[in-house]
Tab-separated table of C-alpha atoms in Angstrom:
chain	number	residue	atom	x	y	z
A	1	ALA	CA	23.519	4.230	14.767
A	2	SER	CA	21.285	6.346	17.010
A	3	GLU	CA	20.313	5.435	20.576
A	4	LYS	CA	16.669	5.012	19.521
A	5	VAL	CA	14.914	1.829	18.553
A	6	MET	CA	13.260	1.946	15.124
A	7	ASN	CA	9.769	0.590	14.516
A	8	ARG	CA	8.943	1.550	10.957
A	9	LEU	CA	6.714	0.736	8.025
A	10	VAL	CA	8.346	1.221	4.653
A	11	GLN	CA	5.478	1.743	2.254
A	12	GLY	CA	6.667	1.623	-1.310
A	13	ASP	CA	4.649	0.692	-4.283
A	14	VAL	CA	5.164	-2.559	-6.054
A	15	GLY	CA	8.555	-2.517	-7.756
A	16	SER	CA	9.761	0.688	-6.075
A	17	GLY	CA	12.877	-0.944	-4.622
A	18	LYS	CA	11.892	-1.882	-1.051
A	19	THR	CA	14.088	-4.987	-1.234
A	20	ILE	CA	17.228	-2.839	-1.824
A	21	VAL	CA	16.303	-0.668	1.185
A	22	ALA	CA	15.925	-3.826	3.306
A	23	ILE	CA	19.285	-5.163	2.095
A	24	LEU	CA	21.010	-1.869	2.965
A	25	GLY	CA	19.523	-2.084	6.468
A	26	LEU	CA	20.695	-5.679	6.900
A	27	LEU	CA	24.177	-4.769	5.682
A	28	THR	CA	24.333	-1.895	8.164
A	29	ALA	CA	23.483	-4.259	11.027
A	30	ALA	CA	25.960	-6.893	9.824
A	31	LEU	CA	28.836	-4.448	9.248
A	32	ASN	CA	28.334	-3.218	12.841
A	33	GLY	CA	28.862	-6.765	14.103
A	34	GLU	CA	25.195	-7.486	14.790
A	35	GLN	CA	22.695	-9.870	13.153
A	36	GLY	CA	19.930	-8.886	10.786
A	37	VAL	CA	16.962	-11.031	9.803
A	38	LEU	CA	14.659	-10.854	6.774
A	39	MET	CA	11.396	-12.789	7.097
A	40	ALA	CA	9.463	-13.472	3.875
A	41	PRO	CA	6.020	-15.061	3.566
A	42	THR	CA	6.947	-17.812	1.082
A	43	GLU	CA	9.877	-20.096	0.445
A	44	VAL	CA	10.079	-19.043	-3.203
A	45	LEU	CA	10.510	-15.417	-2.082
A	46	ALA	CA	12.932	-16.277	0.748
A	47	ARG	CA	15.186	-18.167	-1.668
A	48	GLN	CA	15.028	-15.316	-4.148
A	49	HIS	CA	16.088	-12.816	-1.467
A	50	TYR	CA	18.855	-15.183	-0.334
A	51	GLU	CA	20.277	-15.485	-3.858
A	52	ASP	CA	20.055	-11.701	-4.465
A	53	ILE	CA	21.837	-10.867	-1.192
A	54	CYS	CA	24.566	-13.509	-1.668
A	55	GLU	CA	25.240	-12.120	-5.138
A	56	LEU	CA	25.480	-8.512	-3.887
A	57	ILE	CA	27.840	-9.468	-1.081
A	58	LYS	CA	30.065	-11.404	-3.486
A	59	LYS	CA	30.056	-8.591	-6.048
A	60	ASN	CA	31.111	-6.040	-3.441
A	61	ASN	CA	33.709	-8.292	-1.732
A	62	LEU	CA	32.050	-8.026	1.683
A	63	ASN	CA	33.219	-10.450	4.302
A	64	LEU	CA	29.727	-11.421	5.511
A	65	LYS	CA	27.989	-14.774	5.939
A	66	VAL	CA	24.369	-15.282	4.927
A	67	ALA	CA	22.218	-18.164	6.180
A	68	ILE	CA	18.819	-19.374	4.943
A	69	LEU	CA	16.199	-21.145	7.036
A	70	VAL	CA	12.989	-22.455	5.431
A	71	GLY	CA	10.573	-25.186	6.460
A	72	SER	CA	11.372	-27.649	3.691
A	73	MET	CA	15.080	-27.885	4.569
A	74	LYS	CA	15.927	-31.446	5.672
A	75	VAL	CA	18.947	-30.629	7.816
A	76	LYS	CA	18.431	-27.436	9.780
A	77	GLU	CA	21.011	-28.035	12.519
A	78	LYS	CA	23.788	-26.366	10.556
A	79	ALA	CA	21.721	-23.235	10.087
A	80	TYR	CA	20.683	-23.198	13.775
A	81	GLU	CA	24.318	-23.403	14.784
A	82	ALA	CA	25.425	-20.624	12.411
A	83	ILE	CA	22.675	-18.397	13.822
A	84	GLU	CA	23.331	-19.134	17.479
A	85	THR	CA	27.114	-18.725	17.322
A	86	GLY	CA	26.808	-15.499	15.320
A	87	TYR	CA	28.698	-17.058	12.350
A	88	ALA	CA	25.800	-15.934	10.155
A	89	ASN	CA	25.454	-12.154	10.055
A	90	ILE	CA	22.379	-12.038	7.848
A	91	ILE	CA	19.614	-14.613	8.085
A	92	ILE	CA	16.884	-14.968	5.487
A	93	GLY	CA	13.861	-17.220	5.893
A	94	THR	CA	10.188	-17.860	6.344
A	95	HIS	CA	8.130	-18.485	9.515
A	96	ALA	CA	10.846	-21.082	10.309
A	97	LEU	CA	12.860	-18.118	11.722
A	98	ILE	CA	10.473	-17.761	14.683
A	99	GLN	CA	10.500	-21.375	15.905
A	100	GLU	CA	11.549	-21.922	19.532
A	101	LYS	CA	14.653	-23.854	18.467
A	102	VAL	CA	16.096	-20.819	16.721
A	103	LYS	CA	18.418	-18.806	18.987
A	104	TYR	CA	20.115	-15.607	17.801
A	105	ARG	CA	23.420	-14.372	19.093
A	106	ASN	CA	22.800	-10.629	18.771
A	107	LEU	CA	19.723	-9.821	16.726
A	108	ALA	CA	19.644	-6.094	16.001
A	109	LEU	CA	17.327	-5.720	13.002
A	110	VAL	CA	14.198	-7.574	11.937
A	111	VAL	CA	12.777	-6.892	8.481
A	112	THR	CA	9.375	-8.348	7.617
A	113	ASP	CA	8.760	-8.438	3.888
A	114	GLU	CA	5.187	-8.174	2.578
A	115	GLN	CA	3.931	-7.474	6.077
A	116	HIS	CA	0.272	-7.932	5.166
A	117	ARG	CA	0.927	-11.673	4.908
A	118	PHE	CA	1.952	-11.992	8.572
A	119	GLY	CA	-0.050	-11.860	11.764
A	120	VAL	CA	0.707	-9.332	14.528
A	121	LYS	CA	1.778	-12.196	16.838
A	122	GLN	CA	4.262	-13.541	14.303
A	123	ARG	CA	5.950	-10.130	14.042
A	124	GLU	CA	6.076	-9.850	17.822
A	125	THR	CA	7.586	-13.346	18.212
A	126	ILE	CA	10.476	-12.573	15.933
A	127	ALA	CA	11.104	-9.222	17.661
A	128	GLU	CA	11.252	-11.004	21.026
A	129	LYS	CA	14.182	-13.113	19.746
A	130	GLY	CA	16.445	-10.109	20.234
A	131	ASP	CA	16.989	-7.413	22.856
A	132	TYR	CA	14.630	-4.772	21.483
A	133	PRO	CA	15.817	-5.093	17.876
A	134	HIS	CA	14.983	-2.449	15.290
A	135	THR	CA	12.002	-3.528	13.224
A	136	MET	CA	11.136	-2.624	9.668
A	137	VAL	CA	7.979	-3.881	8.057
A	138	MET	CA	7.617	-3.496	4.310
A	139	SER	CA	4.458	-3.443	2.248
A	140	ALA	CA	3.288	-2.333	-1.133
A	141	THR	CA	-0.338	-2.387	-0.135
A	142	PRO	CA	-1.259	-1.176	3.335
A	143	ILE	CA	-4.342	-3.275	3.956
A	144	PRO	CA	-6.891	-1.645	6.325
A	145	ARG	CA	-5.211	-3.385	9.296
A	146	THR	CA	-1.881	-1.759	8.476
A	147	LEU	CA	-3.534	1.638	8.077
A	148	ALA	CA	-4.996	1.158	11.552
A	149	ILE	CA	-1.573	0.310	13.060
A	150	ILE	CA	-0.216	3.537	11.605
A	151	MET	CA	-3.169	5.621	12.850
A	152	TYR	CA	-2.738	4.345	16.402
A	153	GLY	CA	0.915	5.285	16.393
A	154	ASP	CA	2.651	1.936	16.677
A	155	LEU	CA	4.667	2.526	13.554
A	156	ASP	CA	6.626	5.384	12.034
A	157	ILE	CA	6.206	5.496	8.311
A	158	SER	CA	8.511	6.081	5.379
A	159	ILE	CA	7.177	6.314	1.880
A	160	ILE	CA	9.046	5.443	-1.290
A	161	ASP	CA	6.897	7.354	-3.767
A	162	GLN	CA	8.951	6.912	-6.919
A	163	LEU	CA	9.775	3.975	-9.119
A	164	PRO	CA	13.248	3.297	-10.528
A	165	SER	CA	13.776	5.318	-13.677
A	166	GLY	CA	12.587	3.919	-17.003
A	167	ARG	CA	9.510	2.119	-15.587
A	168	LYS	CA	6.282	2.731	-17.494
A	169	PRO	CA	2.911	2.851	-15.697
A	170	ILE	CA	0.925	-0.389	-16.184
A	171	ALA	CA	-2.070	-0.223	-18.544
A	172	ASN	CA	-5.161	-1.744	-16.881
A	173	CYS	CA	-8.506	-3.024	-18.112
A	174	VAL	CA	-11.486	-4.680	-16.388
A	175	VAL	CA	-13.481	-6.849	-18.793
A	176	GLY	CA	-16.107	-9.607	-18.917
A	177	THR	CA	-15.467	-13.238	-19.862
A	178	ASP	CA	-16.430	-12.571	-23.492
A	179	TYR	CA	-13.151	-10.653	-23.854
A	180	ARG	CA	-11.068	-13.818	-23.353
A	181	PRO	CA	-10.332	-14.617	-27.033
A	182	ARG	CA	-9.065	-11.055	-27.576
A	183	ALA	CA	-6.925	-11.332	-24.456
A	184	TYR	CA	-5.395	-14.594	-25.771
A	185	ASP	CA	-4.599	-12.933	-29.102
A	186	PHE	CA	-2.960	-10.077	-27.257
A	187	ILE	CA	-0.864	-12.421	-25.092
A	188	GLU	CA	0.226	-14.343	-28.205
A	189	LYS	CA	1.382	-11.086	-29.817
A	190	GLN	CA	3.356	-10.123	-26.698
A	191	ILE	CA	5.073	-13.516	-26.674
A	192	ALA	CA	5.883	-13.197	-30.391
A	193	ALA	CA	7.608	-9.929	-29.417
A	194	GLY	CA	9.715	-11.892	-26.887
A	195	ARG	CA	7.717	-11.169	-23.722
A	196	GLN	CA	5.981	-13.476	-21.197
A	197	ALA	CA	2.660	-13.624	-19.368
A	198	TYR	CA	1.049	-14.733	-16.117
A	199	VAL	CA	-2.537	-16.012	-15.909
A	200	ILE	CA	-3.924	-16.242	-12.358
A	201	CYS	CA	-6.784	-18.564	-11.439
A	202	PRO	CA	-8.482	-18.837	-8.067
A	203	THR	CA	-8.402	-22.630	-7.565
A	204	VAL	CA	-6.066	-25.579	-8.067
A	205	GLU	CA	-8.510	-28.298	-9.137
A	206	TYR	CA	-12.048	-28.168	-10.462
A	207	SER	CA	-14.762	-28.339	-7.865
A	208	GLU	CA	-18.463	-27.902	-8.488
A	209	ALA	CA	-18.896	-26.159	-5.120
A	210	VAL	CA	-16.670	-23.298	-6.213
A	211	GLU	CA	-17.113	-21.801	-9.618
A	212	GLY	CA	-13.725	-20.545	-10.689
A	213	GLU	CA	-11.146	-21.289	-13.296
A	214	ASN	CA	-8.755	-23.926	-12.024
A	215	VAL	CA	-5.027	-23.932	-12.772
A	216	ILE	CA	-4.425	-27.417	-14.152
A	217	GLU	CA	-7.389	-27.572	-16.545
A	218	TYR	CA	-6.869	-23.986	-17.588
A	219	ALA	CA	-3.249	-24.602	-18.528
A	220	LYS	CA	-4.333	-27.503	-20.770
A	221	LYS	CA	-7.044	-25.388	-22.398
A	222	LEU	CA	-4.628	-22.499	-22.972
A	223	GLN	CA	-1.934	-24.758	-24.457
A	224	ALA	CA	-4.509	-25.976	-26.997
A	225	VAL	CA	-5.319	-22.401	-28.073
A	226	MET	CA	-1.697	-21.202	-28.312
A	227	PRO	CA	0.760	-22.111	-31.107
A	228	PRO	CA	2.905	-25.175	-30.275
A	229	SER	CA	6.029	-22.982	-29.945
A	230	VAL	CA	4.495	-21.296	-26.855
A	231	LYS	CA	5.178	-23.266	-23.662
A	232	VAL	CA	2.374	-23.052	-21.098
A	233	ASP	CA	2.924	-24.436	-17.580
A	234	PHE	CA	1.252	-24.195	-14.188
A	235	LEU	CA	2.180	-23.478	-10.581
A	236	HIS	CA	0.202	-23.787	-7.333
A	237	GLY	CA	0.726	-23.818	-3.583
A	238	ARG	CA	0.273	-27.570	-3.110
A	239	MET	CA	3.415	-28.366	-5.090
A	240	LYS	CA	6.590	-29.264	-3.256
A	241	PRO	CA	8.920	-26.265	-2.702
A	242	ALA	CA	11.597	-27.765	-5.023
A	243	GLU	CA	9.058	-28.112	-7.808
A	244	LYS	CA	7.817	-24.534	-7.286
A	245	ASN	CA	11.363	-23.221	-7.435
A	246	GLU	CA	12.099	-25.180	-10.565
A	247	LYS	CA	9.045	-23.801	-12.390
A	248	MET	CA	9.829	-20.230	-11.277
A	249	ASN	CA	13.393	-20.635	-12.553
A	250	LEU	CA	12.187	-21.971	-15.923
A	251	PHE	CA	9.834	-19.016	-16.174
A	252	ALA	CA	12.649	-16.588	-15.226
A	253	GLU	CA	14.770	-18.107	-18.029
A	254	ASN	CA	11.890	-17.758	-20.514
A	255	LYS	CA	11.688	-21.529	-21.004
A	256	ILE	CA	8.019	-21.156	-19.996
A	257	GLN	CA	6.211	-18.321	-21.798
A	258	ILE	CA	2.868	-18.418	-19.996
A	259	LEU	CA	2.685	-19.319	-16.324
A	260	VAL	CA	-0.813	-20.277	-15.127
A	261	SER	CA	-0.776	-19.928	-11.362
A	262	THR	CA	-2.734	-19.436	-8.170
A	263	THR	CA	-1.817	-16.463	-5.980
A	264	VAL	CA	1.381	-18.267	-4.935
A	265	VAL	CA	3.151	-15.725	-7.206
A	266	GLU	CA	1.459	-12.810	-5.441
A	267	VAL	CA	4.504	-11.570	-3.606
A	268	GLY	CA	7.970	-10.588	-4.610
A	269	VAL	CA	8.499	-12.750	-7.663
A	270	ASN	CA	10.705	-10.798	-10.050
A	271	VAL	CA	10.658	-11.581	-13.779
A	272	PRO	CA	11.260	-8.272	-15.620
A	273	ASN	CA	10.500	-9.835	-19.031
A	274	ALA	CA	6.851	-10.628	-18.079
A	275	THR	CA	4.534	-7.924	-19.408
A	276	VAL	CA	0.998	-9.357	-19.148
A	277	MET	CA	-0.889	-10.247	-15.995
A	278	MET	CA	-4.336	-11.680	-16.661
A	279	VAL	CA	-6.486	-12.478	-13.636
A	280	GLU	CA	-9.468	-14.793	-14.072
A	281	ASN	CA	-12.418	-14.370	-11.690
A	282	ALA	CA	-10.813	-11.146	-10.433
A	283	GLU	CA	-13.931	-10.460	-8.353
A	284	ARG	CA	-12.934	-13.336	-6.034
A	285	PHE	CA	-9.693	-11.647	-4.894
A	286	GLY	CA	-9.102	-8.822	-2.446
A	287	LEU	CA	-7.932	-5.455	-3.761
A	288	ALA	CA	-4.597	-5.661	-1.938
A	289	GLN	CA	-4.059	-9.079	-3.478
A	290	LEU	CA	-4.905	-7.884	-6.994
A	291	HIS	CA	-2.596	-4.895	-6.584
A	292	GLN	CA	0.211	-7.278	-5.549
A	293	LEU	CA	-0.475	-9.538	-8.536
A	294	ARG	CA	-0.380	-6.582	-10.881
A	295	GLY	CA	3.030	-5.746	-9.389
A	296	ARG	CA	4.481	-8.905	-10.951
A	297	VAL	CA	4.542	-7.048	-14.260
A	298	GLY	CA	5.939	-3.621	-15.118
A	299	ARG	CA	9.277	-4.533	-13.548
A	300	GLY	CA	11.322	-4.016	-16.705
A	301	LYS	CA	11.618	-1.413	-19.441
A	302	HIS	CA	8.743	-2.740	-21.583
A	303	GLN	CA	5.147	-1.497	-21.420
A	304	SER	CA	3.107	-3.865	-19.245
A	305	TYR	CA	-0.590	-4.701	-19.162
A	306	CYS	CA	-3.007	-6.028	-16.592
A	307	ILE	CA	-6.328	-7.651	-17.605
A	308	PHE	CA	-8.861	-8.213	-14.797
A	309	ILE	CA	-11.657	-10.577	-15.860
A	310	ASN	CA	-14.879	-10.134	-13.904
A	311	GLY	CA	-16.367	-13.626	-14.037
A	312	SER	CA	-19.509	-12.742	-12.098
A	313	GLY	CA	-20.704	-9.861	-14.277
A	314	LYS	CA	-22.154	-8.284	-11.085
A	315	LYS	CA	-22.276	-4.510	-10.794
A	316	ASP	CA	-20.741	-4.229	-7.289
A	317	ALA	CA	-17.871	-6.481	-8.367
A	318	SER	CA	-17.117	-4.236	-11.326
A	319	ASN	CA	-17.311	-1.100	-9.124
A	320	ARG	CA	-14.729	-2.612	-6.815
A	321	LEU	CA	-12.467	-3.675	-9.681
A	322	ASP	CA	-12.808	-0.237	-11.209
A	323	ILE	CA	-10.711	1.153	-8.300
A	324	LEU	CA	-7.774	-0.829	-9.674
A	325	ASN	CA	-8.555	0.316	-13.180
A	326	ARG	CA	-8.341	3.962	-12.070
A	327	SER	CA	-5.104	3.787	-10.114
A	328	ASN	CA	-1.735	2.054	-9.766
A	329	ASP	CA	-1.214	3.674	-6.342
A	330	GLY	CA	-1.278	1.236	-3.410
A	331	PHE	CA	-2.206	3.952	-0.885
A	332	TYR	CA	-5.213	5.109	-2.931
A	333	ILE	CA	-6.368	1.497	-3.310
A	334	ALA	CA	-6.067	0.786	0.409
A	335	SER	CA	-7.993	3.907	1.386
A	336	GLU	CA	-10.789	3.137	-1.171
A	337	ASP	CA	-10.820	-0.434	0.194
A	338	LEU	CA	-11.261	0.964	3.698
A	339	LYS	CA	-14.210	3.125	2.527
A	340	LEU	CA	-15.888	0.109	0.904
A	341	ARG	CA	-15.559	-1.864	4.128
């Protein structure tokens, strides 16, 4: 509403409610007759945002039109038209939003979700689609690059430093591979209590060149260890978007109890009933990534747990992982990460 153009980072820890802040911003733009855009790094997340926003608009009887634009859509013409004519007030999508073909009628606000997953150029391209639109970038983990952008004054910063009430801090542990059987027992007990679990592996298929647990084999192995009543399934980035969405929906409905996945679930996926996040070969992931993965649990009222397995057994790997063990605070983790670098 002011005469100034906003360029702001909203830093809020995982699960603190950044999405709601973004939605309120988009609604403000739309209710003032302008267009607002939300760009997410993955199709799974874009669709989730789209469904959430549509539901909120319906619930509150708002006369607004929401469009979605993602790469896998066969017929995009309809979406292009809705965007160009201004029929769509709020547009949700992936990188597809910044293609040359996409013309906006009056773009006033650009929100980039999980900003650490986008390049600087990609953010600039979307901003150039409007006439100096307001920009809001959101992140739970300011990676060193984001910290640098803040230090050099390109971005104002707002911090959401509280979680919605009733959330319990996540209990963390960093362990060696010999802990695995105990971890499986623990997961089984959580499932018996009605909860669900993620297991993250670094690779999709087995390769001798890279030592790391792979998703497909691991899921088979885990299914053999678990009682037959526990459904184990897997998810990875090479699957078709429709297949990914289907598996995520089955997991959200508790038809899959353990989801073995690559980091494709790293951002934004919201299943409040999941209480265990176990990361194999945790030493192979970045700290920002591990912090994001941990944020997939602890989203409901139940106590959640994160188990980082150090597959290398090396001292420097366990020192790095110990930063996550000590803190659930994204800012602390990013600053320690910067010191290590």
